[in-house]
Coordinates of C-alpha atoms in Angstrom, one line a residue:
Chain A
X1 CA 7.9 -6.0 67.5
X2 CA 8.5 -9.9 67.0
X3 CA 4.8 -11.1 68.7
X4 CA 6.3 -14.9 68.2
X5 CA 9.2 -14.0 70.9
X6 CA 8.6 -14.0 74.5
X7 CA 10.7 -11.5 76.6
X8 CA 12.1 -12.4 80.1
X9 CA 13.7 -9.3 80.8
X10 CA 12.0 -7.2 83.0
X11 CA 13.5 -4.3 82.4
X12 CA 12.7 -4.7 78.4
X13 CA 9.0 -5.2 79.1
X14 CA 8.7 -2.4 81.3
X15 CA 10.2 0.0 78.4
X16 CA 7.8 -1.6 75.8
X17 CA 4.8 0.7 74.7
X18 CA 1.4 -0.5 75.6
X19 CA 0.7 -1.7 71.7
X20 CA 3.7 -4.3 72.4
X21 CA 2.3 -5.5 75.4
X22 CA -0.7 -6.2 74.3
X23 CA 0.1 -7.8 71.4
X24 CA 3.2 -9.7 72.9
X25 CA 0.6 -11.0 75.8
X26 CA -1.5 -13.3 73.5
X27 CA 1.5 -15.2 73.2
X28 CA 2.7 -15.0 76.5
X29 CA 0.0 -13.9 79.3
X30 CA 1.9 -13.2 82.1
X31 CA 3.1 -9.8 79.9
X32 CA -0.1 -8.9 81.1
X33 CA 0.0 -8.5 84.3
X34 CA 3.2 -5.4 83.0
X35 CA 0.1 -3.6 81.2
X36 CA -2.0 -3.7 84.6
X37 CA 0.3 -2.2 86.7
X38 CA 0.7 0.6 84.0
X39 CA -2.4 1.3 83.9
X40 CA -4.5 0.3 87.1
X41 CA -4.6 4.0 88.8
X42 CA -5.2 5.8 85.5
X43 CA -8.3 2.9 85.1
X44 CA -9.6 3.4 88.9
X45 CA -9.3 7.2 88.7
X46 CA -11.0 7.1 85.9
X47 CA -14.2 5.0 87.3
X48 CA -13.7 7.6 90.3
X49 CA -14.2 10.4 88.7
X50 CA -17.2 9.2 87.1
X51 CA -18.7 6.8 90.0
X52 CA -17.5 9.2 93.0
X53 CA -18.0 5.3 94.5
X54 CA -14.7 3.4 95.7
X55 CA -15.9 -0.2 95.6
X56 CA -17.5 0.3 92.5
X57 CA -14.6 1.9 90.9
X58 CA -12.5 -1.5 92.1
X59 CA -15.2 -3.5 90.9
X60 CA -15.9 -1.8 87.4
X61 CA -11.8 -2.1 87.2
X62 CA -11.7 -5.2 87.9
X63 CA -13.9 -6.3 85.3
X64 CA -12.3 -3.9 83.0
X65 CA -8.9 -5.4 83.0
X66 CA -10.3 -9.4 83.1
X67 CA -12.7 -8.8 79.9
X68 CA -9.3 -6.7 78.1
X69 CA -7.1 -9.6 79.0
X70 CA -9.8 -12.0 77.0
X71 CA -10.3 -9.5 74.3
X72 CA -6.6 -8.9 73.9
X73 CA -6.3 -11.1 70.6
X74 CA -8.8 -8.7 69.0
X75 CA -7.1 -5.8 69.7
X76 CA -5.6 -3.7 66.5
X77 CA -2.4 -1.3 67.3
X78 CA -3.5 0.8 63.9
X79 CA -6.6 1.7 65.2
X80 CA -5.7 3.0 68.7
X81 CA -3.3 3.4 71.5
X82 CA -2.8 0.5 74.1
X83 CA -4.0 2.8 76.6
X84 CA -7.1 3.9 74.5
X85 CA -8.1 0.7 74.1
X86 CA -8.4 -0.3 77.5
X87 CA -10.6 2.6 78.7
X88 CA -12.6 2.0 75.5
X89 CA -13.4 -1.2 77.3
X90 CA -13.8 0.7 80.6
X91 CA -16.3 3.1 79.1
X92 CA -18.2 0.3 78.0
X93 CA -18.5 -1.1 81.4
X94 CA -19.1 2.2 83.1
X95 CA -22.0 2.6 79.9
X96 CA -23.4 -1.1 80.8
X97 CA -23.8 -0.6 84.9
X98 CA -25.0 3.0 84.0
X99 CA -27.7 1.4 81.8
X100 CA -28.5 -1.8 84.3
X101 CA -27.8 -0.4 87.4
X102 CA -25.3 -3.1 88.2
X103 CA -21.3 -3.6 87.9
X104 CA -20.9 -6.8 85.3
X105 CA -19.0 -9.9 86.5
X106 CA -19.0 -12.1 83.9
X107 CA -15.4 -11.7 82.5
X108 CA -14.3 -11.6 86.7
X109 CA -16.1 -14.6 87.2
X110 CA -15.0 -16.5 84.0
X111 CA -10.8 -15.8 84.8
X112 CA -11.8 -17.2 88.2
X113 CA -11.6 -13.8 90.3
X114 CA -13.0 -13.6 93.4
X115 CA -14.5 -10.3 94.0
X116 CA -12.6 -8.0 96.1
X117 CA -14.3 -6.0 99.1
X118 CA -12.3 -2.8 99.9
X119 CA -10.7 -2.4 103.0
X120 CA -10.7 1.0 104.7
X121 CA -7.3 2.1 103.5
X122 CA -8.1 1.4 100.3
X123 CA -10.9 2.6 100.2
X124 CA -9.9 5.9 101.1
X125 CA -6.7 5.8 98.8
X126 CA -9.5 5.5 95.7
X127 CA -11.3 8.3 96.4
X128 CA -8.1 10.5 97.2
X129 CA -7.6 9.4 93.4
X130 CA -9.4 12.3 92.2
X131 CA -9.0 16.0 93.3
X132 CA -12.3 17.5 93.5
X133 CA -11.1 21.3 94.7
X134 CA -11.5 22.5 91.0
X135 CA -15.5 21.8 91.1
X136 CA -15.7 23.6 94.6
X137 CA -17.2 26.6 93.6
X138 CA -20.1 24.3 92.2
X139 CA -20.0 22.1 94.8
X140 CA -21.1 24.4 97.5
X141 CA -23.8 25.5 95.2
X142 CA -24.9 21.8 95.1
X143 CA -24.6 21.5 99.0
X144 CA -26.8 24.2 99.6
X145 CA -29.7 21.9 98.2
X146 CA -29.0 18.7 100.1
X147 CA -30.1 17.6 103.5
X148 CA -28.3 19.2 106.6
X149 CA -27.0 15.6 107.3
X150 CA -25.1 14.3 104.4
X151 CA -23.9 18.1 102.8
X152 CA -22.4 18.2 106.5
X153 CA -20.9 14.9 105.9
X154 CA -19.2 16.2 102.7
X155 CA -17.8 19.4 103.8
X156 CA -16.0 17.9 106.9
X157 CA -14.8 15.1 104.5
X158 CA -14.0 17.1 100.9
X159 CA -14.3 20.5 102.2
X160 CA -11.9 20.2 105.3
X161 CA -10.6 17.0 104.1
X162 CA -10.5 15.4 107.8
X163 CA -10.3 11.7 108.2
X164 CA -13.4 9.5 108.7
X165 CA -12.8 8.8 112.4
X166 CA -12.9 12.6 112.7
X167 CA -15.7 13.3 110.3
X168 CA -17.6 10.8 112.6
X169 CA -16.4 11.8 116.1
X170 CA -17.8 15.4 115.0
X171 CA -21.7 14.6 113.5
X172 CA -22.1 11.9 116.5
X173 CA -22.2 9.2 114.2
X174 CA -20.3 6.0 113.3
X175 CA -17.4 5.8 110.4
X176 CA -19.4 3.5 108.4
X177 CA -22.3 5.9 108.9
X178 CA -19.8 8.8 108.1
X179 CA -19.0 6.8 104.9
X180 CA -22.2 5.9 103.5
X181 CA -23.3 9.8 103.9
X182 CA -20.2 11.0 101.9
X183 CA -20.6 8.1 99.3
X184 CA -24.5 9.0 99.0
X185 CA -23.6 13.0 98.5
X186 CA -21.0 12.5 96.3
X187 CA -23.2 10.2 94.1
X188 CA -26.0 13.1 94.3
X189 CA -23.5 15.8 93.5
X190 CA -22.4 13.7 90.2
X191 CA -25.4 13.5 89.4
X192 CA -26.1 17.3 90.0
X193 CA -23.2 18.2 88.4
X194 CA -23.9 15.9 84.9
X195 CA -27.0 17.3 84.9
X196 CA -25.9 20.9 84.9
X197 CA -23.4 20.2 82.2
Chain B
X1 CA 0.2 1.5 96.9
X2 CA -3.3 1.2 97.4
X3 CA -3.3 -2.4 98.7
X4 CA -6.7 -3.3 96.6
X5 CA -4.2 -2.3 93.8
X6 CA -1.9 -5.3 95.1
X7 CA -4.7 -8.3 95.7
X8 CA -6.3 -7.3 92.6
X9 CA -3.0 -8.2 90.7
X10 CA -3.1 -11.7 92.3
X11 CA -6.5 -12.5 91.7
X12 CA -5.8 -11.9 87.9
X13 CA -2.9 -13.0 87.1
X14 CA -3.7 -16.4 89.1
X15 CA -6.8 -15.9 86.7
X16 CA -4.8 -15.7 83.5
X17 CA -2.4 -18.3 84.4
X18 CA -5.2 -20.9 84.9
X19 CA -6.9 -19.7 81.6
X20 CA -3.2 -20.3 80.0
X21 CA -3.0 -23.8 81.4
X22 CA -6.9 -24.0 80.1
X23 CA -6.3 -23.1 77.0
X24 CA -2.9 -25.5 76.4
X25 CA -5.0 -28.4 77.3
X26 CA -7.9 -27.6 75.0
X27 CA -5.6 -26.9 72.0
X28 CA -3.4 -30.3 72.2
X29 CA -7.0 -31.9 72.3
X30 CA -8.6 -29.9 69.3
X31 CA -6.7 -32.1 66.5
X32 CA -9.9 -34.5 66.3
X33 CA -12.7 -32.9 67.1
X34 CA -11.8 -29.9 64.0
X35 CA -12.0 -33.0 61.6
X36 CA -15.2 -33.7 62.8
X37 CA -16.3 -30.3 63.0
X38 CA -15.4 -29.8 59.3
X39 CA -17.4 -32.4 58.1
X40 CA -20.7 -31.8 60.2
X41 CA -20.1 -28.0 58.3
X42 CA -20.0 -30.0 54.6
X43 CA -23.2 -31.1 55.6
X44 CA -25.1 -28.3 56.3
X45 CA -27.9 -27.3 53.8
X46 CA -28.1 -23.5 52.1
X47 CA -30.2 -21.1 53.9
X48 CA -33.2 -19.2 51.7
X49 CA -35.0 -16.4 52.4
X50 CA -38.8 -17.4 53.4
X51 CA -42.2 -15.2 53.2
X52 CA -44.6 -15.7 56.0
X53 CA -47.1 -16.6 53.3
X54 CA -46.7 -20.8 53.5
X55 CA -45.5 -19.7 57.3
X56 CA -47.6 -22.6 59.2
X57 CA -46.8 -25.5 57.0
X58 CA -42.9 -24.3 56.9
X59 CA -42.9 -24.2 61.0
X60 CA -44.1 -27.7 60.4
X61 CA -41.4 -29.3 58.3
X62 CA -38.6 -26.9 60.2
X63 CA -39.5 -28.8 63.1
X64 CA -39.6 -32.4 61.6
X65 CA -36.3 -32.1 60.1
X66 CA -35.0 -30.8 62.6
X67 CA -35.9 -33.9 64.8
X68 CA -35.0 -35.9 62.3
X69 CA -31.6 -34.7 62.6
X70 CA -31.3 -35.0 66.3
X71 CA -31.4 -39.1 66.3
X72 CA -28.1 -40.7 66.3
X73 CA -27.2 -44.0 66.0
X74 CA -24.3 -43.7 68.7
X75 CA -26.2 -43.6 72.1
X76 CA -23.4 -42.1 73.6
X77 CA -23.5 -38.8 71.2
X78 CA -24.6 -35.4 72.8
X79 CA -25.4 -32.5 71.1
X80 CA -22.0 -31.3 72.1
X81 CA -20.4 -33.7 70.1
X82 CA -21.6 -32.4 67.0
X83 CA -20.9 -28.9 67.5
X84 CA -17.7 -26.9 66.1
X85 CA -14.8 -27.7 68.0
X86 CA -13.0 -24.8 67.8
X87 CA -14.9 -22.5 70.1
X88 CA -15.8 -21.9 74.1
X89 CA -18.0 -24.4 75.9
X90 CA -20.8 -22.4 75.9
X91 CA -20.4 -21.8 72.4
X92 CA -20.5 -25.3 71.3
X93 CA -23.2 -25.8 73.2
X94 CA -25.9 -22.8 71.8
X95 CA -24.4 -24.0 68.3
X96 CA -26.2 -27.4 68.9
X97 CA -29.4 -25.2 69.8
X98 CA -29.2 -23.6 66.3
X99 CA -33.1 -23.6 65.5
X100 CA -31.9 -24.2 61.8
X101 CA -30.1 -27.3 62.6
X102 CA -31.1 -29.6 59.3
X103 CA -33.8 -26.5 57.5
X104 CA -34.3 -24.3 56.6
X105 CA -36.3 -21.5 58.4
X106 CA -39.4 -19.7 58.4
X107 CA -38.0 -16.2 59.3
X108 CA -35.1 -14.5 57.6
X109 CA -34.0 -11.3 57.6
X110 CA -32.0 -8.8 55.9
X111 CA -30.7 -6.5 58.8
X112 CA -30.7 -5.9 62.6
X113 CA -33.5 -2.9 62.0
X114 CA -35.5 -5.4 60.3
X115 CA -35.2 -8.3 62.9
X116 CA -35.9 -6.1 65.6
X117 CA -39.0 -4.3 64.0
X118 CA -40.3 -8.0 63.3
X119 CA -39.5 -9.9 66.5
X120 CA -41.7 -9.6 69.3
X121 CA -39.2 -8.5 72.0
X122 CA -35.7 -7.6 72.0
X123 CA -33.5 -7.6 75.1
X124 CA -30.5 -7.9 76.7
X125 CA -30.8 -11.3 78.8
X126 CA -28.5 -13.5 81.1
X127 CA -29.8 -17.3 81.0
X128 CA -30.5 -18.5 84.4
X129 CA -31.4 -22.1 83.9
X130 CA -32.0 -24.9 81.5
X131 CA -34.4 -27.7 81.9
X132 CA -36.1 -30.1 80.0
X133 CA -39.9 -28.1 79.0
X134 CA -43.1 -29.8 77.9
X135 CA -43.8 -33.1 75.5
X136 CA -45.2 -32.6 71.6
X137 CA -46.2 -34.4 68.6
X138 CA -47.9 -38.0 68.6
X139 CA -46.6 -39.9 71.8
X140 CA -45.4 -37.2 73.6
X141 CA -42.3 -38.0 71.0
X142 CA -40.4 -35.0 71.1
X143 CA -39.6 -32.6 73.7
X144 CA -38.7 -28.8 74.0
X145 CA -35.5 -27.7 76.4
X146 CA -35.9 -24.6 78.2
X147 CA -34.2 -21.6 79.0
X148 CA -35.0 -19.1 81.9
X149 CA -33.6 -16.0 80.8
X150 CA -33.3 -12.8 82.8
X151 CA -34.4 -9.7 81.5
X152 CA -31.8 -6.9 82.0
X153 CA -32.7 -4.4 79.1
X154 CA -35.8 -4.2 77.2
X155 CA -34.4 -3.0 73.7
X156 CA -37.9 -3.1 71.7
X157 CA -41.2 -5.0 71.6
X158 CA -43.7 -5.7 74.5
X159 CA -44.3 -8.5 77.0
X160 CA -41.5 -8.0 79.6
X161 CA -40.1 -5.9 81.4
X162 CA -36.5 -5.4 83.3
X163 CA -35.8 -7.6 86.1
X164 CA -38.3 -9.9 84.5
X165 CA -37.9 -14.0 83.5
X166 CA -39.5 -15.1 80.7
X167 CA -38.9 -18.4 79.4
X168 CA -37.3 -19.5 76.0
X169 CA -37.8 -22.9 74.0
X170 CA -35.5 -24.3 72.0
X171 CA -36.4 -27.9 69.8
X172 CA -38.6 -29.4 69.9
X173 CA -35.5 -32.3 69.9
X174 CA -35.7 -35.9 71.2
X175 CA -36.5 -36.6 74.6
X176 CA -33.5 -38.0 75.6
X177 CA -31.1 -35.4 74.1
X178 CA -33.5 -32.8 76.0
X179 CA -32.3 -34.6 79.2
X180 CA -28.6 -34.2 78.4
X181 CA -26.7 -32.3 80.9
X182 CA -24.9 -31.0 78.6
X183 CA -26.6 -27.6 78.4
X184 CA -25.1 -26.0 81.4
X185 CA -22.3 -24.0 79.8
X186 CA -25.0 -21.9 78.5
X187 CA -26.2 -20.8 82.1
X188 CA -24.9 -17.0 83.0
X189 CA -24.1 -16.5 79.4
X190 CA -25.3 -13.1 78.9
X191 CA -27.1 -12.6 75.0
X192 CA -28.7 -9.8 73.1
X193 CA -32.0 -12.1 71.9
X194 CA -34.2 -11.6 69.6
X195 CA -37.3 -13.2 70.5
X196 CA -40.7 -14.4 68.5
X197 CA -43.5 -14.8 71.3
X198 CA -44.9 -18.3 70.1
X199 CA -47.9 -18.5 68.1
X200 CA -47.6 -14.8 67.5
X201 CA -48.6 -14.9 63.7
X202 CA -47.9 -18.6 63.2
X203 CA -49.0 -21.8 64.7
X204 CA -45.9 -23.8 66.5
X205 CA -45.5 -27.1 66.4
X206 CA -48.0 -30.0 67.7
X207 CA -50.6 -27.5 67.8
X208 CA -52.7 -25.3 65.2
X209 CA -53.9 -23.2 68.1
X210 CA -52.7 -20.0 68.2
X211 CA -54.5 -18.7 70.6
X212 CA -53.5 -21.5 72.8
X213 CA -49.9 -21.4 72.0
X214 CA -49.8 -17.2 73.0
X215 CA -51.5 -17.9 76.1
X216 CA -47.8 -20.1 77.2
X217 CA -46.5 -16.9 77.4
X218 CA -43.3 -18.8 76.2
X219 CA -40.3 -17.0 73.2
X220 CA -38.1 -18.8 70.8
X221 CA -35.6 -16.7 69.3
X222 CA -36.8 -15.6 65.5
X223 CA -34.2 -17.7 63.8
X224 CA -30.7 -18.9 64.0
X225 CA -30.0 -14.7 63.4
X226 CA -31.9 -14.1 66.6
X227 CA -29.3 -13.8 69.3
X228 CA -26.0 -12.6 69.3
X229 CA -24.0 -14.0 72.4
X230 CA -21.6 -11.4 74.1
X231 CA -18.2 -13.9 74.1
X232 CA -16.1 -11.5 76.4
X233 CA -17.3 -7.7 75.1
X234 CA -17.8 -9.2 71.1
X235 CA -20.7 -9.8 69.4
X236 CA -20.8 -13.6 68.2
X237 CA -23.8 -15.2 66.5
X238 CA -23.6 -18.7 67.9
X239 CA -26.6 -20.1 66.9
X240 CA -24.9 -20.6 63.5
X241 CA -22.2 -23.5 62.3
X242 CA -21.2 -20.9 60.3
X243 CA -22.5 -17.1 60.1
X244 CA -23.6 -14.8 57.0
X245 CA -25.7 -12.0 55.7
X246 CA -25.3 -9.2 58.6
X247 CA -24.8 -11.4 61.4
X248 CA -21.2 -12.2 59.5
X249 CA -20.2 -8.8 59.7
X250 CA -21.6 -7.6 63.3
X251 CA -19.1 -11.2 64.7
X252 CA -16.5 -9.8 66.6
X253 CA -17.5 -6.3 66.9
X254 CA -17.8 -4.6 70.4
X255 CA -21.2 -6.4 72.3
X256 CA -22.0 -3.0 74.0
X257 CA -21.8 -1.1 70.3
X258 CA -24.5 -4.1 69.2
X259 CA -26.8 -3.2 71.7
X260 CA -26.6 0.8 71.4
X261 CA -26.9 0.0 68.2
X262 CA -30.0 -2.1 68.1
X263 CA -31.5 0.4 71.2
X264 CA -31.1 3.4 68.5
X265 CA -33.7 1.9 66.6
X266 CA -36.7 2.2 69.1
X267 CA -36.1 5.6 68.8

């Protein structure tokens, strides 16, 4: 791979391995962008399986794929795959809000990129990301030591999969409400479920 | 599609194609300023390793020549302008903070174990703000810049906490170049620091007091090895013109892999 060439043919780029693309996109950023759509589910599933949180998926993704874009120069094809590398760097964000408790901007902020607040479709599309039904045996152990409130929250939402509007028509409650009680059992379950590991 | 998928891709690649535009600008501009660069680097004086033994009359003569090496003749020089041209704003601008700048320093040390067992607090910090701090030496001559630092991970040592602020001196330097503006590209610049609280085993200078000098409450960073600046996920020892010893060979290796490093050791 010539890394002093730029390639205008979209078709060539989008046959190009992840190594190429990486390396190409020093030269010539807008490759970049080629590499992100790749990769962008595989990166937000990934933050959703471990954050069971939507926004903090987009978020931690977010800043995952500004502070590769600026480490991209340092990047070495020997030592891993193009995809390897970038959830290295995702691992080290997901490591860095574990430790402070907060999702790091600083690469977002310094490319210029305004955060991005999910909307509802979204936000739901994230969290279909990941398919939960193999943990369900565990789950319902988990359930059984939550409050009443939110473990009903989760089983009308993961257990009989219903929509929000319906998971809040049915507990009396609003969607947002609905939401926040999923998001908070699902955060307690992770943790439940590290634990137990 | 997830549409969060689709507006994230326009946030960054607008991002990336205003970094692009950035970064053609600064490089058709560099031709000058590397000349300069080179020749402030000829200038710079060896580094030796120092024992704490002649500690309080070494903190002395750091600090005068390194005033003495702040005046300019050119009242329209900053800091800035004497700093290596071929890096990031921010940088440019800690490598003008370089405690070392003109000396050579009291502390030294061989490793990150060793810096972190002898500093007085090791952390994980984003710098808040920068203003000019309090007045030393005869006729309030010189004057010490200071840096609010956040506190988001206590690595080792005492004295703070997470979440809180502690303050960080740098100089003492001349007044006027204290009043510079020119220190803002350091604000939000996140830092693993390695921090001596001052007058914590020596006397600082314009004072003999070290009683008087702990009771500020105020850090400078041990020496020009004491903070390693996280330039976009790598490790880069800034406060150096040019790095060596270990803080050569941790450049450009991953920030986070620094720090779990360096946490490793309070162990």
């Amino acid at each position: 791979m010539d890394t002093e060439q730029t390639v205008d043919d979209p078709a060539r780029l989008r046959e190009m391995a992840d190594s190429d693309l990486l390396l190409l996109s020093v030269r010539d950023p807008e490759v970049f962008g080629v590499l992100y759509d790749r990769h962008i589910v595989a990166v937000l599933s990934f933050f959703q399986r471990r954050t069971a949180s939507p926004q903090d998926s987009a978020d931690l993704a977010a800043e995952t794929f500004a502070r590769a874009f600026q480490m991209r120069h340092k990047y070495v094809p020997t030592e891993s795959a193009g995809i390897a590398w970038v959830l290295g760097i995702a691992r080290n964000e997901l490591r860095q809000a574990a430790r402070s408790g907060r999702v790091r901007d600083r690469a977002r902020v310094r490319l210029g990129m305004s955060r991005i607040e999910l909307d509802d479709e979204s936000f739901e599309r994230i969290e279909e990301l990941v398919d939960f039904a193999p943990l369900r045996l565990e789950l319902e152990e988990a359930l059984k030591a939550m409050s009443p409130k939110i473990a009903g929250a989760l089983l009308l939402r993961i257990g009989l999969e219903l929509p929000y509007e319906e998971v809040a028509r049915r507990l009396g409650c609003s969607r947002g409400t609905a939401r926040a009680r999923v998001s908070r059992g699902l955060t307690a379950l992770a943790d439940t479920l590290e634990g137990a590991r | 599609m997830i549409p969060f998928v689709d507006q994230l891709r326009r946030e960054l690649m607008t991002g990336i194609r205003a970094a692009s535009v950035e970064s053609s600008k600064q490089k058709l501009s560099k031709g000058g300023d590397q000349i300069m660069a080179r020749t402030l680097q000829t200038m710079r004086p060896s580094r030796k390793r120092r024992t704490g033994i002649l500690a309080a009359a070494a903190v002395a003569v750091v600090v005068i020549l390194a005033v003495a090496v702040w005046p300019t003749d050119d009242p329209t020089e900053t800091p800035l302008t004497r700093a290596g041209a071929d890096a990031q704003p921010s940088v440019e601008t800690w490598g003008a903070l370089s405690p070392g700048a003109g000396a050579d320093e009291v502390e030294y040390y061989e490793g990150l174990q060793e810096m972190t067992s002898g500093a007085s607090l090791t952390v994980v910090g984003v710098v808040e703000s920068v203003e000019p701090g309090r007045f030393v030496g005869e006729g309030d001559s010189s004057q010490y810049l200071v840096a609010t630092l956040r506190v988001d991970s206590v690595l080792a040592g005492s004295g703070a906490q997470e979440g809180d602020s502690v303050s960080l001196e740098f100089g003492p330097m001349q007044p006027n170049t204290v009043e510079d503006d020119g220190w803002d590209p350091i604000v939000n610049d996140e830092g693993l620091f390695f921090l001596r609280l001052k007058g914590d085993g020596t006397p600082e200078f314009g004072t003999e007091d070290v009683e008087s000098e702990m009771a500020l409450g105020v850090y400078r960073v041990v020496s020009s090895q004491g903070l390693f600046l996280n330039d976009a996920g790598s490790a880069a020892p800034v406060l150096y013109a040019e790095p060596e010893g270990f803080p050569l060979e941790i450049s450009g290796d991953p920030f986070e892999s620094v720090v779990e490093h360096v946490s490793s050791f309070d162990d």
